[in-house]
């Protein structure tokens, strides 16, 4: 598996984790969360819908120490954007509930479709500046994927 394949698997998994949940959109409807790889899509006009609510699955970094028994470790950041125009400014609650669902999923079962394994080291953060009606947060995770090794190198 490559880092890009891991990203694609995680995009699909985030959709499964949040299947059945709906969140407020800027037009006042309750909608399922949008999941994107690496970046938000660019709007071609001002008439296009705001992509919130969303999760962006972003490749952050990777490492492989090159030893015979090592894994390729890939760092992923999931960025969460929520819309909540209620005057009590509690959009961070939806963000944190999503973070918790992601945390629970990978701590209960680190296997990702028998292609990658969650490696621990979960970190999260909430945006500290007021952007009402938007609320943002993120979580950082590491996954192990198979590393390719030269057969003749270790013989």
PDB file of C-alpha atoms in Angstrom:
ATOM      1  CA  UNK A   1       0.000   0.000   0.000  1.00  0.00           C
ATOM      2  CA  UNK A   2       1.235   3.487  -0.799  1.00  0.00           C
ATOM      3  CA  UNK A   3       0.560   6.620   1.254  1.00  0.00           C
ATOM      4  CA  UNK A   4      -1.955   7.743  -1.402  1.00  0.00           C
ATOM      5  CA  UNK A   5      -3.788   4.427  -1.160  1.00  0.00           C
ATOM      6  CA  UNK A   6      -3.843   4.829   2.638  1.00  0.00           C
ATOM      7  CA  UNK A   7      -5.348   8.288   2.195  1.00  0.00           C
ATOM      8  CA  UNK A   8      -8.046   6.889  -0.108  1.00  0.00           C
ATOM      9  CA  UNK A   9      -8.868   4.109   2.387  1.00  0.00           C
ATOM     10  CA  UNK A  10      -9.139   6.669   5.189  1.00  0.00           C
ATOM     11  CA  UNK A  11     -11.444   8.906   3.138  1.00  0.00           C
ATOM     12  CA  UNK A  12     -13.786   5.936   2.746  1.00  0.00           C
ATOM     13  CA  UNK A  13     -13.405   4.934   6.411  1.00  0.00           C
ATOM     14  CA  UNK A  14     -14.259   8.436   7.649  1.00  0.00           C
ATOM     15  CA  UNK A  15     -17.481   8.208   5.633  1.00  0.00           C
ATOM     16  CA  UNK A  16     -18.279   4.862   7.292  1.00  0.00           C
ATOM     17  CA  UNK A  17     -17.449   6.155  10.792  1.00  0.00           C
ATOM     18  CA  UNK A  18     -19.904   9.028  10.375  1.00  0.00           C
ATOM     19  CA  UNK A  19     -22.531   7.217   8.312  1.00  0.00           C
ATOM     20  CA  UNK A  20     -25.987   8.118   9.584  1.00  0.00           C
ATOM     21  CA  UNK A  21     -24.921  11.353  11.304  1.00  0.00           C
ATOM     22  CA  UNK A  22     -25.987  14.717   9.933  1.00  0.00           C
ATOM     23  CA  UNK A  23     -24.732  18.216  10.614  1.00  0.00           C
ATOM     24  CA  UNK A  24     -25.976  21.719   9.885  1.00  0.00           C
ATOM     25  CA  UNK A  25     -25.149  23.302   6.569  1.00  0.00           C
ATOM     26  CA  UNK A  26     -25.108  27.040   5.768  1.00  0.00           C
ATOM     27  CA  UNK A  27     -28.476  26.724   4.002  1.00  0.00           C
ATOM     28  CA  UNK A  28     -30.078  25.424   7.221  1.00  0.00           C
ATOM     29  CA  UNK A  29     -30.431  21.768   6.223  1.00  0.00           C
ATOM     30  CA  UNK A  30     -29.030  18.738   8.079  1.00  0.00           C
ATOM     31  CA  UNK A  31     -26.655  16.919   5.747  1.00  0.00           C
ATOM     32  CA  UNK A  32     -24.091  14.099   5.913  1.00  0.00           C
ATOM     33  CA  UNK A  33     -20.479  15.128   6.304  1.00  0.00           C
ATOM     34  CA  UNK A  34     -18.345  15.624   3.183  1.00  0.00           C
ATOM     35  CA  UNK A  35     -14.979  13.861   3.170  1.00  0.00           C
ATOM     36  CA  UNK A  36     -12.151  15.123   0.981  1.00  0.00           C
ATOM     37  CA  UNK A  37      -8.587  14.018   0.311  1.00  0.00           C
ATOM     38  CA  UNK A  38      -5.834  16.592   1.017  1.00  0.00           C
ATOM     39  CA  UNK A  39      -7.743  19.843   0.326  1.00  0.00           C
ATOM     40  CA  UNK A  40     -11.180  21.335  -0.095  1.00  0.00           C
ATOM     41  CA  UNK A  41     -12.329  21.517  -3.706  1.00  0.00           C
ATOM     42  CA  UNK A  42     -12.041  24.959  -5.260  1.00  0.00           C
ATOM     43  CA  UNK A  43     -15.350  26.668  -5.971  1.00  0.00           C
ATOM     44  CA  UNK A  44     -15.570  27.876  -9.538  1.00  0.00           C
ATOM     45  CA  UNK A  45     -18.196  30.494  -8.691  1.00  0.00           C
ATOM     46  CA  UNK A  46     -19.790  32.211  -5.713  1.00  0.00           C
ATOM     47  CA  UNK A  47     -22.993  30.285  -6.438  1.00  0.00           C
ATOM     48  CA  UNK A  48     -21.503  26.934  -5.386  1.00  0.00           C
ATOM     49  CA  UNK A  49     -22.365  25.472  -2.005  1.00  0.00           C
ATOM     50  CA  UNK A  50     -20.055  25.862   0.974  1.00  0.00           C
ATOM     51  CA  UNK A  51     -18.486  22.412   1.557  1.00  0.00           C
ATOM     52  CA  UNK A  52     -19.193  22.392   5.321  1.00  0.00           C
ATOM     53  CA  UNK A  53     -19.639  20.126   7.138  1.00  0.00           C
ATOM     54  CA  UNK A  54     -16.422  18.378   6.128  1.00  0.00           C
ATOM     55  CA  UNK A  55     -13.401  16.312   7.013  1.00  0.00           C
ATOM     56  CA  UNK A  56     -10.185  16.672   5.054  1.00  0.00           C
ATOM     57  CA  UNK A  57      -7.890  13.635   5.232  1.00  0.00           C
ATOM     58  CA  UNK A  58      -4.460  15.174   4.731  1.00  0.00           C
ATOM     59  CA  UNK A  59      -1.174  13.362   4.266  1.00  0.00           C
ATOM     60  CA  UNK A  60       1.210  15.038   6.686  1.00  0.00           C
ATOM     61  CA  UNK A  61       4.518  13.155   6.619  1.00  0.00           C
ATOM     62  CA  UNK A  62       6.064   9.715   6.523  1.00  0.00           C
ATOM     63  CA  UNK A  63       9.152   7.849   7.560  1.00  0.00           C
ATOM     64  CA  UNK A  64      10.865   4.532   7.073  1.00  0.00           C
ATOM     65  CA  UNK A  65      14.098   3.826   8.945  1.00  0.00           C
ATOM     66  CA  UNK A  66      15.093   1.250   6.315  1.00  0.00           C
ATOM     67  CA  UNK A  67      15.745  -1.629   8.676  1.00  0.00           C
ATOM     68  CA  UNK A  68      14.631  -5.084   7.645  1.00  0.00           C
ATOM     69  CA  UNK A  69      11.712  -5.263  10.088  1.00  0.00           C
ATOM     70  CA  UNK A  70      10.508  -1.668   9.940  1.00  0.00           C
ATOM     71  CA  UNK A  71       7.236  -0.306   8.618  1.00  0.00           C
ATOM     72  CA  UNK A  72       6.585   2.760   6.561  1.00  0.00           C
ATOM     73  CA  UNK A  73       4.910   5.072   9.083  1.00  0.00           C
ATOM     74  CA  UNK A  74       2.551   7.654   7.602  1.00  0.00           C
ATOM     75  CA  UNK A  75       1.211  10.627   9.559  1.00  0.00           C
ATOM     76  CA  UNK A  76      -2.305  11.771   8.724  1.00  0.00           C
ATOM     77  CA  UNK A  77      -4.174  14.870   9.858  1.00  0.00           C
ATOM     78  CA  UNK A  78      -7.978  14.860   9.740  1.00  0.00           C
ATOM     79  CA  UNK A  79      -9.252  18.452   9.625  1.00  0.00           C
ATOM     80  CA  UNK A  80     -12.869  18.976  10.643  1.00  0.00           C
ATOM     81  CA  UNK A  81     -15.035  21.941   9.645  1.00  0.00           C
ATOM     82  CA  UNK A  82     -18.521  22.460  11.075  1.00  0.00           C
ATOM     83  CA  UNK A  83     -21.195  25.134  10.559  1.00  0.00           C
ATOM     84  CA  UNK A  84     -23.383  26.116  13.507  1.00  0.00           C
ATOM     85  CA  UNK A  85     -24.937  29.570  13.513  1.00  0.00           C
ATOM     86  CA  UNK A  86     -26.752  29.129  16.845  1.00  0.00           C
ATOM     87  CA  UNK A  87     -26.128  32.052  19.167  1.00  0.00           C
ATOM     88  CA  UNK A  88     -24.803  29.828  21.964  1.00  0.00           C
ATOM     89  CA  UNK A  89     -21.652  29.162  19.831  1.00  0.00           C
ATOM     90  CA  UNK A  90     -21.436  25.439  20.571  1.00  0.00           C
ATOM     91  CA  UNK A  91     -20.187  24.143  17.194  1.00  0.00           C
ATOM     92  CA  UNK A  92     -17.081  22.832  18.929  1.00  0.00           C
ATOM     93  CA  UNK A  93     -19.301  20.098  20.402  1.00  0.00           C
ATOM     94  CA  UNK A  94     -19.912  18.606  16.953  1.00  0.00           C
ATOM     95  CA  UNK A  95     -16.191  18.858  16.201  1.00  0.00           C
ATOM     96  CA  UNK A  96     -15.272  17.059  19.415  1.00  0.00           C
ATOM     97  CA  UNK A  97     -17.929  14.372  18.880  1.00  0.00           C
ATOM     98  CA  UNK A  98     -16.397  13.658  15.461  1.00  0.00           C
ATOM     99  CA  UNK A  99     -12.883  13.557  16.964  1.00  0.00           C
ATOM    100  CA  UNK A 100     -14.152  11.121  19.601  1.00  0.00           C
ATOM    101  CA  UNK A 101     -15.770   8.854  16.984  1.00  0.00           C
ATOM    102  CA  UNK A 102     -12.488   8.726  15.024  1.00  0.00           C
ATOM    103  CA  UNK A 103     -10.528   8.045  18.221  1.00  0.00           C
ATOM    104  CA  UNK A 104     -12.921   5.294  19.299  1.00  0.00           C
ATOM    105  CA  UNK A 105     -12.835   3.630  15.879  1.00  0.00           C
ATOM    106  CA  UNK A 106      -9.069   3.244  15.733  1.00  0.00           C
ATOM    107  CA  UNK A 107      -8.472   2.512  19.406  1.00  0.00           C
ATOM    108  CA  UNK A 108     -11.091  -0.246  19.389  1.00  0.00           C
ATOM    109  CA  UNK A 109      -9.747  -1.784  16.168  1.00  0.00           C
ATOM    110  CA  UNK A 110      -6.426  -0.552  14.755  1.00  0.00           C
ATOM    111  CA  UNK A 111      -6.845  -2.589  11.551  1.00  0.00           C
ATOM    112  CA  UNK A 112      -7.747  -0.633   8.415  1.00  0.00           C
ATOM    113  CA  UNK A 113      -9.172  -3.130   5.931  1.00  0.00           C
ATOM    114  CA  UNK A 114      -6.167  -5.468   6.384  1.00  0.00           C
ATOM    115  CA  UNK A 115      -4.066  -2.935   4.496  1.00  0.00           C
ATOM    116  CA  UNK A 116      -2.755  -0.665   7.251  1.00  0.00           C
ATOM    117  CA  UNK A 117      -2.638  -0.482  11.029  1.00  0.00           C
ATOM    118  CA  UNK A 118      -3.199   2.459  13.322  1.00  0.00           C
ATOM    119  CA  UNK A 119       0.096   2.995  15.165  1.00  0.00           C
ATOM    120  CA  UNK A 120      -1.155   5.041  18.117  1.00  0.00           C
ATOM    121  CA  UNK A 121      -0.113   8.537  19.061  1.00  0.00           C
ATOM    122  CA  UNK A 122      -3.529  10.190  18.636  1.00  0.00           C
ATOM    123  CA  UNK A 123      -3.464  13.983  19.085  1.00  0.00           C
ATOM    124  CA  UNK A 124      -6.280  16.485  18.637  1.00  0.00           C
ATOM    125  CA  UNK A 125      -6.764  20.241  18.730  1.00  0.00           C
ATOM    126  CA  UNK A 126      -9.595  22.744  18.521  1.00  0.00           C
ATOM    127  CA  UNK A 127      -9.218  26.137  16.875  1.00  0.00           C
ATOM    128  CA  UNK A 128      -8.946  28.659  19.677  1.00  0.00           C
ATOM    129  CA  UNK A 129     -10.024  31.789  17.820  1.00  0.00           C
ATOM    130  CA  UNK A 130     -13.687  32.600  17.270  1.00  0.00           C
ATOM    131  CA  UNK A 131     -14.807  32.039  13.679  1.00  0.00           C
ATOM    132  CA  UNK A 132     -18.564  31.851  14.361  1.00  0.00           C
ATOM    133  CA  UNK A 133     -20.534  30.308  12.685  1.00  0.00           C
ATOM    134  CA  UNK A 134     -17.660  27.970  11.746  1.00  0.00           C
ATOM    135  CA  UNK A 135     -15.923  25.634  14.166  1.00  0.00           C
ATOM    136  CA  UNK A 136     -12.720  23.777  13.318  1.00  0.00           C
ATOM    137  CA  UNK A 137     -10.634  21.042  14.830  1.00  0.00           C
ATOM    138  CA  UNK A 138      -8.173  18.386  13.804  1.00  0.00           C
ATOM    139  CA  UNK A 139      -6.723  15.091  14.878  1.00  0.00           C
ATOM    140  CA  UNK A 140      -3.334  13.613  14.060  1.00  0.00           C
ATOM    141  CA  UNK A 141      -2.793   9.871  13.662  1.00  0.00           C
ATOM    142  CA  UNK A 142      -0.023   7.588  12.498  1.00  0.00           C
ATOM    143  CA  UNK A 143      -0.484   4.428  10.439  1.00  0.00           C
ATOM    144  CA  UNK A 144       1.888   1.611   9.542  1.00  0.00           C
ATOM    145  CA  UNK A 145       1.891   0.409   5.958  1.00  0.00           C
ATOM    146  CA  UNK A 146       4.137  -2.235   4.465  1.00  0.00           C
ATOM    147  CA  UNK A 147       7.599  -1.092   3.443  1.00  0.00           C
ATOM    148  CA  UNK A 148       9.218  -2.404   0.272  1.00  0.00           C
ATOM    149  CA  UNK A 149      12.642  -4.010   0.786  1.00  0.00           C
ATOM    150  CA  UNK A 150      15.269  -5.189  -1.674  1.00  0.00           C
ATOM    151  CA  UNK A 151      15.581  -8.952  -1.302  1.00  0.00           C
ATOM    152  CA  UNK A 152      19.294  -9.013  -2.133  1.00  0.00           C
ATOM    153  CA  UNK A 153      20.109  -6.197   0.335  1.00  0.00           C
ATOM    154  CA  UNK A 154      19.469  -8.275   3.454  1.00  0.00           C
ATOM    155  CA  UNK A 155      20.628 -11.636   2.118  1.00  0.00           C
TER     156      UNK A 155
END
